[in-house]
mmCIF file of C-alpha atoms and ligand atoms in Angstrom:
data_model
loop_
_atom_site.group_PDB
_atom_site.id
_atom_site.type_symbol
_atom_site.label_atom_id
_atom_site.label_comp_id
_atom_site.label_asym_id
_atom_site.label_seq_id
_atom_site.Cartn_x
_atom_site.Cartn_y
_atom_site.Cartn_z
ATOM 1 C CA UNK R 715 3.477 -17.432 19.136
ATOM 2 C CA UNK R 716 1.948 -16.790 15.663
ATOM 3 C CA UNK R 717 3.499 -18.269 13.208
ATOM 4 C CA UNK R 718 4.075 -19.787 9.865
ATOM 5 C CA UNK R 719 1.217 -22.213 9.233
ATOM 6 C CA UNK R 720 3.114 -25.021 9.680
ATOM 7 C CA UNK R 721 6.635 -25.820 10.777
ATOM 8 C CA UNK R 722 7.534 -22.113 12.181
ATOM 9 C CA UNK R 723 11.336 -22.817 12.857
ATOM 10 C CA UNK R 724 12.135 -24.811 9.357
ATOM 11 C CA UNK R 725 10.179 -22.494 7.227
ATOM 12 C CA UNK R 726 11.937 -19.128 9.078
ATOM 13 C CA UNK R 727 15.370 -21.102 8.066
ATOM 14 C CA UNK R 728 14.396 -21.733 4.901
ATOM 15 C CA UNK R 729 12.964 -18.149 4.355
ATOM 16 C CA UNK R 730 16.619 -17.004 5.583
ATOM 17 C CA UNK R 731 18.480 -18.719 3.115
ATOM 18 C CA UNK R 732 16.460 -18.183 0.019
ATOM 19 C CA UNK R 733 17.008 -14.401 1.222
ATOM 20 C CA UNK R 734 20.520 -14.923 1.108
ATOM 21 C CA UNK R 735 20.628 -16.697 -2.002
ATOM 22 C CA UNK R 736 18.433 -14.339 -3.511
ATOM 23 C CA UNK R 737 19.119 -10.868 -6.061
ATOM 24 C CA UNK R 738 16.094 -8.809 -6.539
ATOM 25 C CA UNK R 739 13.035 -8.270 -3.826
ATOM 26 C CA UNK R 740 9.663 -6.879 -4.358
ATOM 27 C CA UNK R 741 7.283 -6.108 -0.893
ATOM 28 C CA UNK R 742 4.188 -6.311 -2.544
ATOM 29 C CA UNK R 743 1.623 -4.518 0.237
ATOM 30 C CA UNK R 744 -1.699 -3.537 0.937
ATOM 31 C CA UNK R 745 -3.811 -1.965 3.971
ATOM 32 C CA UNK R 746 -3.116 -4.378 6.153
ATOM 33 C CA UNK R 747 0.882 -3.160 6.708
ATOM 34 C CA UNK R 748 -1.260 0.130 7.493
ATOM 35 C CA UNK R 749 -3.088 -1.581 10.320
ATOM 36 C CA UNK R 750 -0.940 -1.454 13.585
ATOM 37 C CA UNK R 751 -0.203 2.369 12.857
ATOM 38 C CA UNK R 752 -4.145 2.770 13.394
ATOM 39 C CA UNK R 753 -5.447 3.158 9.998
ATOM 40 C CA UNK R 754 -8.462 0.675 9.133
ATOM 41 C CA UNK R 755 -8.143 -1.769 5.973
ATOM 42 C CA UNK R 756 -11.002 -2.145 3.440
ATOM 43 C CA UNK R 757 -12.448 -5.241 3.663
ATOM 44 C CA UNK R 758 -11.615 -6.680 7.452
ATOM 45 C CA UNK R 759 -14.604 -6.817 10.049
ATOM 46 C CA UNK R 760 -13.969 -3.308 10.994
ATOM 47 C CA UNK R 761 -12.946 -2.095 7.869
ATOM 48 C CA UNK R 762 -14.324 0.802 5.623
ATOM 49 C CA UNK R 763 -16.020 -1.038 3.027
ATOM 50 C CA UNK R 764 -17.921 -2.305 6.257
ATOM 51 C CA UNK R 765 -19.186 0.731 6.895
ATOM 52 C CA UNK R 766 -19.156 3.154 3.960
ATOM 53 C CA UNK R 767 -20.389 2.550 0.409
ATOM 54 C CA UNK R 768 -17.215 2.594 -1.945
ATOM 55 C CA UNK R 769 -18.904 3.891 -4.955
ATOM 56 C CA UNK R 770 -20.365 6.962 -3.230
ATOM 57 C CA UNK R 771 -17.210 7.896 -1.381
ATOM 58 C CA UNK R 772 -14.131 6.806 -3.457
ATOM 59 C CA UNK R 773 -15.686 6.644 -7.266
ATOM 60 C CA UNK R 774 -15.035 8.799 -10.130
ATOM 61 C CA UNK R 775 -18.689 9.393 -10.432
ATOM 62 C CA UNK R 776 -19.298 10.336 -6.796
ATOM 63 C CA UNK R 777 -16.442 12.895 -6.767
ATOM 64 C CA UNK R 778 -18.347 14.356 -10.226
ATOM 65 C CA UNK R 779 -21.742 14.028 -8.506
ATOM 66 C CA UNK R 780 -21.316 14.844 -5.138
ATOM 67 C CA UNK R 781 -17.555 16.285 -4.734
ATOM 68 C CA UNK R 782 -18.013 17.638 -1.119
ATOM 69 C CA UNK R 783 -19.156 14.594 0.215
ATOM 70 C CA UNK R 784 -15.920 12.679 -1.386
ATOM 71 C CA UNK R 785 -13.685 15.554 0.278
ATOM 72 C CA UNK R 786 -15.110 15.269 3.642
ATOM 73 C CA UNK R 787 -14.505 11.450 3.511
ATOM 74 C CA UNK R 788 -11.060 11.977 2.387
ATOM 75 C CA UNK R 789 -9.974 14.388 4.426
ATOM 76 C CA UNK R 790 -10.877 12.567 7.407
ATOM 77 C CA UNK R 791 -8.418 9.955 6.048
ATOM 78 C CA UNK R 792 -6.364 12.410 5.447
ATOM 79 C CA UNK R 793 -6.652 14.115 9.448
ATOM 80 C CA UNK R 794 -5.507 9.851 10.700
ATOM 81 C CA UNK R 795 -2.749 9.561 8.255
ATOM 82 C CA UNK R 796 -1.322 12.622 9.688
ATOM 83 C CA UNK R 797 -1.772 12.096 13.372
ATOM 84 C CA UNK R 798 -0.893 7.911 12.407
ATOM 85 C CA UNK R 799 2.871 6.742 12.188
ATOM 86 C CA UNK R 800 4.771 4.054 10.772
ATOM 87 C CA UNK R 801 4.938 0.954 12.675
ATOM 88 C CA UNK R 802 7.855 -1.849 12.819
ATOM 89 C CA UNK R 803 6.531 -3.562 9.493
ATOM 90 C CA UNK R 804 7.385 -0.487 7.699
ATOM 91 C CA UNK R 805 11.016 0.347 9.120
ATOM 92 C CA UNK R 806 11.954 -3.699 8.947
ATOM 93 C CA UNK R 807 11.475 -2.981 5.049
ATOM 94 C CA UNK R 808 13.123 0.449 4.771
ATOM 95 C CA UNK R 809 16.458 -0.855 6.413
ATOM 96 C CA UNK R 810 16.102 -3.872 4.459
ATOM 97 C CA UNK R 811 15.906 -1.952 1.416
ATOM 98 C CA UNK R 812 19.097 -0.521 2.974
ATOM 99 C CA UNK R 813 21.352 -2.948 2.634
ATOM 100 C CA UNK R 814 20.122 -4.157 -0.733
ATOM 101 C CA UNK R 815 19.027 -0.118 -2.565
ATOM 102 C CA UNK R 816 19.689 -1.365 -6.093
ATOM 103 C CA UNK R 817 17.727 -4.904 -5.136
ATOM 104 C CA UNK R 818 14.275 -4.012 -2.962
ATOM 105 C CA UNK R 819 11.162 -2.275 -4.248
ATOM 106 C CA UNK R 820 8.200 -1.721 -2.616
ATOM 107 C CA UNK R 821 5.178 -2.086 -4.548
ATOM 108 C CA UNK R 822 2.317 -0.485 -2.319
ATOM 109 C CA UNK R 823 -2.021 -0.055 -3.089
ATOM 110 C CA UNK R 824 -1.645 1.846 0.195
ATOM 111 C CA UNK R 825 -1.898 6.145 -0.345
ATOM 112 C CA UNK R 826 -0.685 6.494 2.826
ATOM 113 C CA UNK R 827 2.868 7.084 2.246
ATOM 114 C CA UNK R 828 3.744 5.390 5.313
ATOM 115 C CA UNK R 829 6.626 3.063 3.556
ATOM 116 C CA UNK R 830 8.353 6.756 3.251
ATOM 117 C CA UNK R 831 8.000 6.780 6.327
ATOM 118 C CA UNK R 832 9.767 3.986 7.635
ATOM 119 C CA UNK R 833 12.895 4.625 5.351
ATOM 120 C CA UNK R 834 12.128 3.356 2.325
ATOM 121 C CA UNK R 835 12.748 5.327 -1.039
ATOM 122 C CA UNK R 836 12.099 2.803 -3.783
ATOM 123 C CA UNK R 837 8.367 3.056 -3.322
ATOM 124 C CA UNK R 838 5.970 2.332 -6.059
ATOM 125 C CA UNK R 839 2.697 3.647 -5.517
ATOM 126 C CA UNK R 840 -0.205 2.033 -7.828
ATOM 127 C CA UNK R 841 -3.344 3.701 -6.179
ATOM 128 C CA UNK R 842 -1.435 7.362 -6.060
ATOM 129 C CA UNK R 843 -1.262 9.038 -2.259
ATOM 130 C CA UNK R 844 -3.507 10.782 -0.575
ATOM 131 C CA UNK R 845 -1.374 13.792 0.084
ATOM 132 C CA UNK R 846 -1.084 14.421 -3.764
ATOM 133 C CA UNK R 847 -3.375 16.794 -5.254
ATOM 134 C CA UNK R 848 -4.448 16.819 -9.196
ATOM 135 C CA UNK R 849 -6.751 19.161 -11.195
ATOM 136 C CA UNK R 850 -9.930 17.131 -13.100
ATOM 137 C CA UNK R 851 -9.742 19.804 -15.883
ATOM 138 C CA UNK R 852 -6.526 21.096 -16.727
ATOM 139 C CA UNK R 853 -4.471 18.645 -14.774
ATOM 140 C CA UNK R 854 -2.421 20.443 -12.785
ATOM 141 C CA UNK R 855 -0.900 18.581 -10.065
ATOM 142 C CA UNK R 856 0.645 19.713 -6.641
ATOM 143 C CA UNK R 857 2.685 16.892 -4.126
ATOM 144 C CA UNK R 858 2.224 17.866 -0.577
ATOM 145 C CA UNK R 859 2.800 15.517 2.899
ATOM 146 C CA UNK R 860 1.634 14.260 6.083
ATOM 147 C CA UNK R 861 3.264 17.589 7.647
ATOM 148 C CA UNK R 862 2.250 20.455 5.315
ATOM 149 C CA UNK R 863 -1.148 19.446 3.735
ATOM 150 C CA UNK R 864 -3.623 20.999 6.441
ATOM 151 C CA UNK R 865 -1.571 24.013 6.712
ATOM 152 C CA UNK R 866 -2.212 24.911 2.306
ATOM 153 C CA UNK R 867 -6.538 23.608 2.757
ATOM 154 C CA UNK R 868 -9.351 23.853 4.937
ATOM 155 C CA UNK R 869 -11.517 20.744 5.605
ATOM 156 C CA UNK R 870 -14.831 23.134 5.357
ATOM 157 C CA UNK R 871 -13.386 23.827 1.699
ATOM 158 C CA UNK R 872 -13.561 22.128 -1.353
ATOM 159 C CA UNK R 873 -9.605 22.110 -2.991
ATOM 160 C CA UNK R 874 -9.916 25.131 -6.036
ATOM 161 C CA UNK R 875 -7.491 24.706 -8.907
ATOM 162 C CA UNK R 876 -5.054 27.946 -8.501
ATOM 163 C CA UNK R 877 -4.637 27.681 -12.390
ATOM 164 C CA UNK R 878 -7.909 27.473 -14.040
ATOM 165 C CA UNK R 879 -10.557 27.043 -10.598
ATOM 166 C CA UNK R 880 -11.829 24.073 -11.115
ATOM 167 C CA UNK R 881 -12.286 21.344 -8.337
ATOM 168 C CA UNK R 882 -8.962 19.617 -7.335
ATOM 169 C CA UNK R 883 -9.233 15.820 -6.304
ATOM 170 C CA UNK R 884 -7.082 13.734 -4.332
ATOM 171 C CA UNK R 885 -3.937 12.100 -6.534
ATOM 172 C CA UNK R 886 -5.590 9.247 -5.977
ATOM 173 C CA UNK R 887 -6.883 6.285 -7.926
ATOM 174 C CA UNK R 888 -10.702 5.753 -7.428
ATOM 175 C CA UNK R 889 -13.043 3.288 -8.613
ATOM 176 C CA UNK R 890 -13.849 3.350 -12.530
ATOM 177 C CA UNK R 891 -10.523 5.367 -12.559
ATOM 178 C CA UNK R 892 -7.246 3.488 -14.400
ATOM 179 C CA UNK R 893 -3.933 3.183 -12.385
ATOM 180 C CA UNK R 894 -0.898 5.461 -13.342
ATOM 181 C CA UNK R 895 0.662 4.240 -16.444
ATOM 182 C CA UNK R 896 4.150 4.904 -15.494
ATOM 183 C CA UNK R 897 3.652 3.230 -11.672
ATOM 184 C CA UNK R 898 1.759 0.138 -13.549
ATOM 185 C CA UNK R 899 4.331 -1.070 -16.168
ATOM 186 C CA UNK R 900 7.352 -0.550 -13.606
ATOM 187 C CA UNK R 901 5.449 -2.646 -11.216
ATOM 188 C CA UNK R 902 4.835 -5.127 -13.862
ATOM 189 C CA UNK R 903 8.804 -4.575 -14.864
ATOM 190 C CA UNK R 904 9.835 -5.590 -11.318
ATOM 191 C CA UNK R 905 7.735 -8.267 -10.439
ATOM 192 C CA UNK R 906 8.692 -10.030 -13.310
ATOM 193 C CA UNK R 907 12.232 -9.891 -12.729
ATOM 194 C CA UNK R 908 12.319 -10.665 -8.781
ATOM 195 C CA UNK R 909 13.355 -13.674 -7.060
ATOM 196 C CA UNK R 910 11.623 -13.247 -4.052
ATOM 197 C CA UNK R 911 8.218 -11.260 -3.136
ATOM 198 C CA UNK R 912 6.815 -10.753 0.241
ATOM 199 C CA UNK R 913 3.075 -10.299 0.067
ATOM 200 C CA UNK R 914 2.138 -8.341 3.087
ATOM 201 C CA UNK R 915 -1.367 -7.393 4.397
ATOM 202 C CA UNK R 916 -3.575 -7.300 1.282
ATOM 203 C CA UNK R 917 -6.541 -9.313 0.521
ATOM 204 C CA UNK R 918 -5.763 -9.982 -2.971
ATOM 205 C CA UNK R 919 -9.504 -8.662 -4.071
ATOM 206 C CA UNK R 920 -8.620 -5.690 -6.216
ATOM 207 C CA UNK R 921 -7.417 -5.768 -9.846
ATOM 208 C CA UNK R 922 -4.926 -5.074 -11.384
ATOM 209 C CA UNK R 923 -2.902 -5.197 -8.516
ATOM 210 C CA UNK R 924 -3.654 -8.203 -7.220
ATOM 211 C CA UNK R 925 -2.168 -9.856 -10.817
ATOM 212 C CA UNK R 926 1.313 -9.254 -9.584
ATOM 213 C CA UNK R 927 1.820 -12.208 -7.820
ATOM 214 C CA UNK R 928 1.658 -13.997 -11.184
ATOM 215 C CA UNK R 929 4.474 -11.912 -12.766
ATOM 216 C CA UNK R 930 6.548 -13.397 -10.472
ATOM 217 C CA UNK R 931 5.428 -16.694 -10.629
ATOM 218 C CA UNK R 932 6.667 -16.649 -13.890
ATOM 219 C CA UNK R 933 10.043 -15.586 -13.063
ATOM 220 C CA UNK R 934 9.740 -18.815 -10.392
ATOM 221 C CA UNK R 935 10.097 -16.393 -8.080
ATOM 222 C CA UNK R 936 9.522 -17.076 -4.302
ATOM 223 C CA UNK R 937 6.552 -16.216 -2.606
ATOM 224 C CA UNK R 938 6.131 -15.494 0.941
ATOM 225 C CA UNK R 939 2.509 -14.011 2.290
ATOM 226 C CA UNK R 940 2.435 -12.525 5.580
ATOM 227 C CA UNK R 941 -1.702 -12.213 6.688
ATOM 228 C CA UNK R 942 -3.449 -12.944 9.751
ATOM 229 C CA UNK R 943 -5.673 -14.499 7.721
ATOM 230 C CA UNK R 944 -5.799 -16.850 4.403
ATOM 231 C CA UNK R 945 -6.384 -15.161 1.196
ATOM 232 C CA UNK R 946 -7.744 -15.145 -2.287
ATOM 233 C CA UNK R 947 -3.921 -16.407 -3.374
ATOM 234 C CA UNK R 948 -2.472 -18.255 0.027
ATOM 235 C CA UNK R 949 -2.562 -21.594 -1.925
ATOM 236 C CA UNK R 950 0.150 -20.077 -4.555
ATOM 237 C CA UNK R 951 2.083 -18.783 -1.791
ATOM 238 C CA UNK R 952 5.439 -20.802 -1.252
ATOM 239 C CA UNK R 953 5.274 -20.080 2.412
ATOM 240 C CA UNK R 954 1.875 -18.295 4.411
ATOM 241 C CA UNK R 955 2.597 -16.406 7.656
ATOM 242 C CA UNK R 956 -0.281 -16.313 9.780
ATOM 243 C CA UNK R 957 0.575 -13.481 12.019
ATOM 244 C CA UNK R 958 0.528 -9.347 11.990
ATOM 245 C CA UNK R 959 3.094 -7.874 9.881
ATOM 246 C CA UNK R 960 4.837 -5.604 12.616
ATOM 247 C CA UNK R 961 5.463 -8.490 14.668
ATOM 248 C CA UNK R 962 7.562 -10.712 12.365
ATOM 249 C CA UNK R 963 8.416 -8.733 9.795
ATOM 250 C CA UNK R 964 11.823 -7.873 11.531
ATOM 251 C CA UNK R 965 12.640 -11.632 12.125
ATOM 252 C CA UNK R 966 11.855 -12.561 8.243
ATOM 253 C CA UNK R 967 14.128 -9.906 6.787
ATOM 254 C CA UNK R 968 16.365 -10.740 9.767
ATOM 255 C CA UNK R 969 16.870 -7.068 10.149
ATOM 256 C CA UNK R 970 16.873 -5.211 13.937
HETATM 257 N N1 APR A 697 -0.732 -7.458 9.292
HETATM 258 C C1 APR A 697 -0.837 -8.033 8.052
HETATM 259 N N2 APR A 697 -2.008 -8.169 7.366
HETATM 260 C C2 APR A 697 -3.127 -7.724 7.981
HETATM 261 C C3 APR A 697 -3.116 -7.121 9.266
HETATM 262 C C4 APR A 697 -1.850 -7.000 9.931
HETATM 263 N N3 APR A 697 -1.746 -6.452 11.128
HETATM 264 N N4 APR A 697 -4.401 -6.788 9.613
HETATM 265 C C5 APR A 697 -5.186 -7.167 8.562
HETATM 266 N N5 APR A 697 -4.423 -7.731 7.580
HETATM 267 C C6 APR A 697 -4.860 -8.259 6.276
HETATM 268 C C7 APR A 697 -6.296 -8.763 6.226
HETATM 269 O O1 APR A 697 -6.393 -10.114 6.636
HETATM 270 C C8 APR A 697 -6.647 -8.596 4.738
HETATM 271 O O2 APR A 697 -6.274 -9.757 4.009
HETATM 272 O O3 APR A 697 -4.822 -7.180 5.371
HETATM 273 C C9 APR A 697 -5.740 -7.430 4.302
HETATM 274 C C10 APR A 697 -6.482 -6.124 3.997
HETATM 275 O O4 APR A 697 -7.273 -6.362 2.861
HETATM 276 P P1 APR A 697 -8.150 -5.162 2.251
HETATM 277 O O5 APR A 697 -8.860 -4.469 3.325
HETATM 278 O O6 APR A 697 -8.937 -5.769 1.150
HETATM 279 O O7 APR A 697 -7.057 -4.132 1.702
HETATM 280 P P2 APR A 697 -6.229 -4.193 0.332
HETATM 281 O O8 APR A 697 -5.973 -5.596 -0.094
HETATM 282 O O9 APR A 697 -5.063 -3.310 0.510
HETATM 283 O O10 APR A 697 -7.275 -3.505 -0.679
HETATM 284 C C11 APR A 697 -6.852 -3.270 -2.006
HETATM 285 O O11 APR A 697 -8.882 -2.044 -2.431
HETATM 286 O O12 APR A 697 -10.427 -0.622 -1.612
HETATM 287 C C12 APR A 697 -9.395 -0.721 -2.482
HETATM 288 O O13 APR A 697 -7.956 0.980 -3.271
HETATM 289 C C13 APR A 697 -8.255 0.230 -2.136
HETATM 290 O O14 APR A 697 -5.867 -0.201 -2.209
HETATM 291 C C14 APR A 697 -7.096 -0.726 -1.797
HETATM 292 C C15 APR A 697 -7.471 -1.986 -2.545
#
């Protein structure tokens, strides 16, 4: 059974009661939530970073430089997110957030919009979504979904701005780009006022994201990581789960 590294039983009982005993939650995620619905991480063995060079395909100065190769890459990752679904990690959290809707925020790097998905509503996202679209000149912006976007552009198309027909990009925070003000100091806000926050699936690599964690550190908050594998951060982790999040995600947040 994977487990928590070490004592699996005590450390699930000890999870449950600091839940208990707890106010505010943050689920800090990343790609690896993402995984078991069939969309690769970044940085795994068979992720995209493996494969494709970031800074030609998901840089600011790519998209300026070379915009249709940037638009074919994302709307291939834009074709799996549609045909993908959420998996149990994601509905665990959205029926947690259920019983607790003043109390549980997700804080997601993912653009997948897959949290949505699985029922959750208070959903932070730092690195935008990729079904959002935003104009590079006059900044018009345009939110469409999973179910909608391939019936409003067509993948042998570059996206035209209806207002002033210039190139639209994916809402979407690329390298060299800065996150979303608003998203960034709520994030900030809530991890440093939570009392417990899961860590689930990310590698801890990118910044500023990955300084979260020690916002709520300071608030002596809890920390629980759930990762097949150790991290950049699993030593400040309170309690490490080695094991995939849609297969114990349910039993942590003791929801069915
Ligand atoms: N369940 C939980 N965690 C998993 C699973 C799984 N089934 N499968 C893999 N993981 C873990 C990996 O061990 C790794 O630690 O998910 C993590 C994925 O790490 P990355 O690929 O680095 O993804 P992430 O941390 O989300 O990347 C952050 O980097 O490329 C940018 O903007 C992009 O938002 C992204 C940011």
């Amino acid at each position: 059974m994977e487990g928590i590294h070490g004592d699996y039983p005590n450390d699930m009982d000890q999870i449950h009661k600091i839940i208990e005993k707890s106010e505010n939650f943050v689920f800090f995620t990343g790609a690896g939530i993402s995984r078991e619905s069939g969309i690769p991480t970044f940085r795994d063995k068979d992720g995209l970073w493996k494969k494709y060079d970031p800074a030609k395909l998901a840089s600011h100065s790519a998209f300026i430089s070379n915009p249709k190769l940037v638009w074919d890459f994302f709307y291939s990752r834009q074709r799996l997110v549609c045909q993908a679904d959420c998996n149990n990690a994601h509905t665990a959290i959205g029926k947690f957030e259920n019983t607790r809707p003043e109390r549980s925020h997700v804080i997601t790097q993912n653009i997948d919009r897959l949290h949505q998905r699985g029922g959750s509503q208070n959903v932070i996202e730092l690195h935008g979504n990729i079904f959002g679209m935003v104009c590079i000149a006059c900044g018009k912006s345009e939110q469409y979904d999973y179910f909608n976007f391939f019936d409003n552009f067509d993948e042998e198309k570059i996206p035209i701005c209806p207002v002033c027909n210039n190139i639209l990009k994916p809402d979407v925070v690329l390298f060299e780009e800065q996150l979303p003000q608003e998203a960034w100091s709520q994030a900030v806000r809530l991890s440093s006022v939570c009392d417990v926050m899961f860590v689930i699936g990310t590698s801890l690599n990118v910044s500023p994201a990955n300084t979260l964690p020690y916002h709520a550190v300071k608030n002596h908050a809890v920390l629980v990581e759930v990762n097949p594998n150790v991290t950049e951060m699993t030593a400040l982790m309170d309690f490490s789960i080695r094991a995939r999040a849609s297969k114990i995600l349910s039993k942590i947040l003791n929801v069915d």
